[in-house]
């Protein structure tokens, strides 16, 4: 059995969630805060803790079998890797931002202007696609200070909440790309059994995060209406209650779908609705 290597961010906004999803897959490992490598004791896996900029290259070159890294980093690196699974965390947007007092109102007005960024490859491609001939100035870190120091007329950087932009007198202007954490593998490589099993575990955890276990009570006279609103994995489970005129309905449903149907369920006669988290869903 091959021992896999998976590369994740050593520190930064993706580290905690990457560790969390691996722990939720039932993997047991320690020393991830003080070591560059950690061995999983109950699965053939070693975890490499790297700078996020290095992860795509490690996977591309086969040093690591898998990696968890932001899509923006993958695209900027131009890495030849395969997207195995979008992970749903680390969501952010790469945006062009301008000073609050800037008179610019249209993307075309950035022509001839200087834009500071840590993502020159992505930005240059975006500008070319929109026929904007602007000067891209590459800055490593703290690009938001560019306009204030007179280094640029605008910036292009990752935006999560927008707080950093606001504190530096900037406002979002144009969206360049959306990003989230991606599980990647080497392009063209075979999904060996160990990779398939780990991928299945990860997908089970992700499915559980998106769904809820719902239990409710309903009179038998209203059962058909409620069942039609609440599909289960295949169909809802209906359990008799002590009161012979009532039953309990158990169902697994996507959370967004549940909130869209909550009022309809009440109107159909559902009572005592309980919504519970699910740890894992095995397909």
Short mmCIF file of C-alpha atoms in Angstrom, two decimals:
data_model
loop_
_atom_site.label_atom_id
_atom_site.label_comp_id
_atom_site.label_asym_id
_atom_site.label_seq_id
_atom_site.Cartn_x
_atom_site.Cartn_y
_atom_site.Cartn_z
CA UNK A 1 0.00 0.00 0.00
CA UNK A 2 1.45 3.33 -1.08
CA UNK A 3 1.94 6.12 1.45
CA UNK A 4 0.42 9.25 -0.06
CA UNK A 5 1.66 12.78 0.44
CA UNK A 6 -0.74 15.70 0.61
CA UNK A 7 0.49 19.30 0.71
CA UNK A 8 -1.48 21.93 2.61
CA UNK A 9 -0.81 25.49 3.70
CA UNK A 10 1.45 25.77 6.73
CA UNK A 11 -0.06 29.06 7.88
CA UNK A 12 -2.69 31.39 6.53
CA UNK A 13 -6.40 31.45 5.89
CA UNK A 14 -6.61 27.91 4.43
CA UNK A 15 -4.55 26.11 7.08
CA UNK A 16 -7.18 25.67 9.78
CA UNK A 17 -9.93 24.51 7.42
CA UNK A 18 -7.57 22.13 5.61
CA UNK A 19 -6.58 20.51 8.89
CA UNK A 20 -10.24 20.40 9.94
CA UNK A 21 -11.43 18.59 6.83
CA UNK A 22 -8.64 16.00 7.14
CA UNK A 23 -9.49 15.46 10.83
CA UNK A 24 -13.17 15.09 9.92
CA UNK A 25 -12.15 12.35 7.48
CA UNK A 26 -11.10 10.30 10.51
CA UNK A 27 -7.38 10.90 10.02
CA UNK A 28 -5.26 10.95 13.16
CA UNK A 29 -2.14 13.14 13.19
CA UNK A 30 -0.30 15.51 15.51
CA UNK A 31 2.41 18.20 15.58
CA UNK A 32 0.91 20.01 12.61
CA UNK A 33 1.57 23.40 14.23
CA UNK A 34 5.26 22.86 14.87
CA UNK A 35 6.41 20.55 12.07
CA UNK A 36 6.77 20.70 8.29
CA UNK A 37 5.57 17.12 7.96
CA UNK A 38 3.13 15.02 9.94
CA UNK A 39 2.45 11.28 9.60
CA UNK A 40 -1.13 10.03 9.78
CA UNK A 41 -1.24 7.04 12.11
CA UNK A 42 -4.39 5.35 10.80
CA UNK A 43 -4.09 5.87 7.03
CA UNK A 44 -1.13 5.68 4.61
CA UNK A 45 -0.66 9.45 4.38
CA UNK A 46 1.94 12.09 5.16
CA UNK A 47 0.92 15.74 5.38
CA UNK A 48 3.37 18.35 4.10
CA UNK A 49 2.98 21.90 5.45
CA UNK A 50 4.16 24.35 2.80
CA UNK A 51 3.86 27.92 1.57
CA UNK A 52 0.74 28.02 -0.57
CA UNK A 53 2.75 29.28 -3.57
CA UNK A 54 4.78 26.04 -3.49
CA UNK A 55 1.85 23.62 -3.36
CA UNK A 56 0.87 23.61 -7.07
CA UNK A 57 4.49 23.00 -8.11
CA UNK A 58 4.94 20.15 -5.61
CA UNK A 59 1.84 18.43 -6.97
CA UNK A 60 2.70 19.14 -10.61
CA UNK A 61 6.16 17.62 -10.14
CA UNK A 62 4.82 14.59 -8.25
CA UNK A 63 6.59 15.42 -4.98
CA UNK A 64 3.14 15.46 -3.39
CA UNK A 65 0.31 13.27 -4.66
CA UNK A 66 -2.37 15.76 -3.61
CA UNK A 67 -2.66 19.35 -2.48
CA UNK A 68 -5.18 21.74 -0.99
CA UNK A 69 -4.68 25.29 -2.23
CA UNK A 70 -6.61 28.33 -3.41
CA UNK A 71 -7.66 28.36 -7.05
CA UNK A 72 -6.11 31.82 -7.44
CA UNK A 73 -2.70 30.36 -6.54
CA UNK A 74 -3.12 27.52 -9.05
CA UNK A 75 -4.08 29.85 -11.89
CA UNK A 76 -1.31 32.34 -11.10
CA UNK A 77 1.28 29.55 -11.07
CA UNK A 78 -0.02 28.12 -14.34
CA UNK A 79 0.43 24.68 -12.79
CA UNK A 80 -0.40 21.55 -14.76
CA UNK A 81 -2.65 19.91 -12.19
CA UNK A 82 -6.07 18.26 -12.07
CA UNK A 83 -8.94 19.64 -10.01
CA UNK A 84 -10.23 16.69 -8.00
CA UNK A 85 -12.73 18.48 -5.75
CA UNK A 86 -13.85 21.99 -4.89
CA UNK A 87 -13.84 22.17 -1.11
CA UNK A 88 -16.23 25.03 -0.41
CA UNK A 89 -14.02 26.97 2.00
CA UNK A 90 -11.49 29.77 1.60
CA UNK A 91 -13.90 31.55 -0.71
CA UNK A 92 -12.73 34.98 -1.84
CA UNK A 93 -12.61 37.20 -4.89
CA UNK A 94 -9.70 38.74 -6.75
CA UNK A 95 -10.76 42.31 -7.41
CA UNK A 96 -9.42 45.52 -8.81
CA UNK A 97 -9.84 48.32 -6.27
CA UNK A 98 -9.40 52.05 -6.62
CA UNK A 99 -9.08 54.95 -4.13
CA UNK A 100 -12.40 56.22 -2.79
CA UNK A 101 -11.80 59.60 -4.41
CA UNK A 102 -10.84 58.19 -7.83
CA UNK A 103 -12.85 59.59 -10.76
CA UNK A 104 -12.63 56.27 -12.64
CA UNK A 105 -16.06 54.81 -13.39
CA UNK A 106 -15.37 52.34 -16.20
CA UNK A 107 -12.77 49.59 -16.66
CA UNK A 108 -11.62 51.16 -19.92
CA UNK A 109 -10.48 54.22 -17.96
CA UNK A 110 -7.68 52.15 -16.41
CA UNK A 111 -5.87 52.30 -19.76
CA UNK A 112 -2.48 53.91 -19.19
CA UNK A 113 -2.87 53.60 -15.42
CA UNK A 114 -0.65 51.58 -13.08
CA UNK A 115 -2.16 48.65 -11.14
CA UNK A 116 -0.24 47.06 -8.26
CA UNK A 117 -0.77 43.35 -7.64
CA UNK A 118 0.70 40.08 -6.38
CA UNK A 119 -1.15 38.29 -9.20
CA UNK A 120 0.36 39.70 -12.42
CA UNK A 121 -0.43 36.64 -14.57
CA UNK A 122 -4.13 36.63 -13.71
CA UNK A 123 -4.43 40.42 -13.95
CA UNK A 124 -2.65 40.69 -17.30
CA UNK A 125 -4.90 38.00 -18.76
CA UNK A 126 -8.00 39.79 -17.44
CA UNK A 127 -6.90 43.15 -18.83
CA UNK A 128 -6.07 41.60 -22.21
CA UNK A 129 -9.49 39.93 -22.38
CA UNK A 130 -11.09 43.34 -21.75
CA UNK A 131 -8.79 45.25 -24.15
CA UNK A 132 -7.37 47.44 -21.40
CA UNK A 133 -3.73 48.49 -21.85
CA UNK A 134 -2.70 49.21 -18.27
CA UNK A 135 0.67 48.90 -16.56
CA UNK A 136 0.86 45.95 -14.17
CA UNK A 137 3.26 46.51 -11.30
CA UNK A 138 4.14 43.37 -9.32
CA UNK A 139 4.35 43.88 -5.55
CA UNK A 140 4.82 41.08 -3.03
CA UNK A 141 2.41 41.64 -0.16
CA UNK A 142 0.64 44.76 1.13
CA UNK A 143 -0.41 45.90 -2.34
CA UNK A 144 -3.17 48.01 -0.79
CA UNK A 145 -0.60 50.66 0.16
CA UNK A 146 0.31 51.21 -3.50
CA UNK A 147 -2.07 54.10 -4.28
CA UNK A 148 -1.31 55.82 -0.96
CA UNK A 149 2.42 55.80 -1.72
CA UNK A 150 1.91 56.96 -5.27
CA UNK A 151 3.10 53.62 -6.67
CA UNK A 152 -0.11 52.85 -8.52
CA UNK A 153 -3.51 54.20 -9.46
CA UNK A 154 -5.29 50.99 -8.48
CA UNK A 155 -4.62 47.58 -7.01
CA UNK A 156 -5.68 44.01 -7.75
CA UNK A 157 -5.84 41.79 -4.69
CA UNK A 158 -7.76 39.08 -2.87
CA UNK A 159 -10.85 40.41 -1.09
CA UNK A 160 -12.70 38.41 1.56
CA UNK A 161 -14.64 40.90 3.71
CA UNK A 162 -13.45 44.18 2.22
CA UNK A 163 -12.23 45.44 5.58
CA UNK A 164 -8.63 45.87 4.44
CA UNK A 165 -9.69 47.88 1.42
CA UNK A 166 -11.87 50.15 3.52
CA UNK A 167 -9.14 50.79 6.10
CA UNK A 168 -6.80 51.86 3.31
CA UNK A 169 -9.25 54.23 1.62
CA UNK A 170 -10.02 51.87 -1.26
CA UNK A 171 -13.22 50.56 -2.81
CA UNK A 172 -13.80 47.46 -4.95
CA UNK A 173 -14.16 48.31 -8.61
CA UNK A 174 -14.03 45.24 -10.85
CA UNK A 175 -14.16 41.49 -10.19
CA UNK A 176 -11.33 39.55 -11.81
CA UNK A 177 -12.00 36.01 -10.56
CA UNK A 178 -13.59 34.02 -7.77
CA UNK A 179 -11.52 31.55 -5.79
CA UNK A 180 -11.91 28.79 -3.21
CA UNK A 181 -9.85 25.91 -1.86
CA UNK A 182 -9.35 23.08 -4.35
CA UNK A 183 -8.11 19.53 -3.85
CA UNK A 184 -5.65 18.96 -6.68
CA UNK A 185 -3.68 16.05 -8.11
CA UNK A 186 -1.00 15.67 -10.75
CA UNK A 187 -2.40 16.06 -14.25
CA UNK A 188 -2.82 12.75 -16.05
CA UNK A 189 -2.02 10.65 -12.99
CA UNK A 190 -4.07 7.56 -12.22
CA UNK A 191 -6.39 7.70 -9.22
CA UNK A 192 -4.87 4.84 -7.25
CA UNK A 193 -7.02 3.12 -4.57
CA UNK A 194 -5.52 5.15 -1.72
CA UNK A 195 -6.36 8.42 -3.49
CA UNK A 196 -9.86 7.17 -4.31
CA UNK A 197 -10.50 6.28 -0.68
CA UNK A 198 -9.28 9.64 0.63
CA UNK A 199 -11.31 11.47 -2.01
CA UNK A 200 -14.41 9.48 -1.02
CA UNK A 201 -13.89 10.43 2.62
CA UNK A 202 -13.52 14.10 1.74
CA UNK A 203 -16.62 14.08 -0.45
CA UNK A 204 -18.60 12.39 2.35
CA UNK A 205 -17.62 15.17 4.75
CA UNK A 206 -18.51 17.85 2.20
CA UNK A 207 -21.93 16.32 1.46
CA UNK A 208 -22.67 16.25 5.18
CA UNK A 209 -21.86 19.95 5.54
CA UNK A 210 -24.37 20.81 2.84
CA UNK A 211 -27.24 18.75 4.27
CA UNK A 212 -29.33 18.49 7.42
CA UNK A 213 -31.22 15.70 9.14
CA UNK A 214 -34.81 16.80 9.65
CA UNK A 215 -37.37 15.19 11.97
CA UNK A 216 -40.95 16.42 12.20
CA UNK A 217 -44.36 15.26 13.34
CA UNK A 218 -47.43 15.34 11.14
CA UNK A 219 -50.99 14.03 11.26
CA UNK A 220 -51.56 11.08 8.93
CA UNK A 221 -54.16 13.09 7.05
CA UNK A 222 -51.40 15.55 6.01
CA UNK A 223 -48.63 12.99 5.51
CA UNK A 224 -48.72 12.86 1.71
CA UNK A 225 -48.42 16.66 1.42
CA UNK A 226 -45.39 16.71 3.74
CA UNK A 227 -43.69 13.73 2.09
CA UNK A 228 -43.99 15.40 -1.29
CA UNK A 229 -42.08 18.38 0.10
CA UNK A 230 -39.35 16.37 1.86
CA UNK A 231 -37.39 13.95 -0.31
CA UNK A 232 -34.87 11.88 1.63
CA UNK A 233 -31.73 10.21 0.30
CA UNK A 234 -34.22 8.00 -1.57
CA UNK A 235 -37.46 8.79 0.26
CA UNK A 236 -38.37 10.01 3.76
CA UNK A 237 -38.60 7.54 6.62
CA UNK A 238 -42.02 7.48 8.29
CA UNK A 239 -42.23 6.19 11.88
CA UNK A 240 -45.49 5.51 13.79
CA UNK A 241 -46.06 7.45 17.02
CA UNK A 242 -47.93 6.50 20.21
CA UNK A 243 -50.80 8.60 18.95
CA UNK A 244 -52.03 6.46 16.08
CA UNK A 245 -53.23 9.48 14.15
CA UNK A 246 -49.72 10.94 13.95
CA UNK A 247 -46.35 9.89 12.51
CA UNK A 248 -42.76 11.15 12.64
CA UNK A 249 -41.06 11.88 9.34
CA UNK A 250 -37.25 11.63 9.08
CA UNK A 251 -35.48 13.10 6.07
CA UNK A 252 -32.08 14.22 4.80
CA UNK A 253 -32.27 17.41 2.77
CA UNK A 254 -29.96 20.10 1.41
CA UNK A 255 -29.94 22.99 3.87
CA UNK A 256 -30.71 25.64 1.26
CA UNK A 257 -33.64 23.52 0.05
CA UNK A 258 -34.99 23.11 3.58
CA UNK A 259 -35.10 26.84 4.28
CA UNK A 260 -36.92 27.39 1.00
CA UNK A 261 -39.56 24.83 2.04
CA UNK A 262 -39.96 25.56 5.76
CA UNK A 263 -43.07 27.71 5.36
CA UNK A 264 -44.64 25.21 2.97
CA UNK A 265 -43.98 22.40 5.47
CA UNK A 266 -45.70 24.34 8.24
CA UNK A 267 -48.62 25.11 5.97
CA UNK A 268 -48.88 21.40 5.13
CA UNK A 269 -49.26 20.56 8.81
CA UNK A 270 -45.71 19.78 9.96
CA UNK A 271 -45.11 20.35 13.67
CA UNK A 272 -42.22 19.97 16.10
CA UNK A 273 -39.62 20.39 13.35
CA UNK A 274 -36.09 19.50 14.50
CA UNK A 275 -33.05 20.20 12.30
CA UNK A 276 -29.77 18.44 13.14
CA UNK A 277 -26.25 18.49 11.62
CA UNK A 278 -24.88 15.42 9.87
CA UNK A 279 -21.30 14.31 10.40
CA UNK A 280 -20.81 12.30 7.19
CA UNK A 281 -22.83 10.97 4.26
CA UNK A 282 -21.47 7.84 2.58
CA UNK A 283 -22.67 7.51 -0.98
#
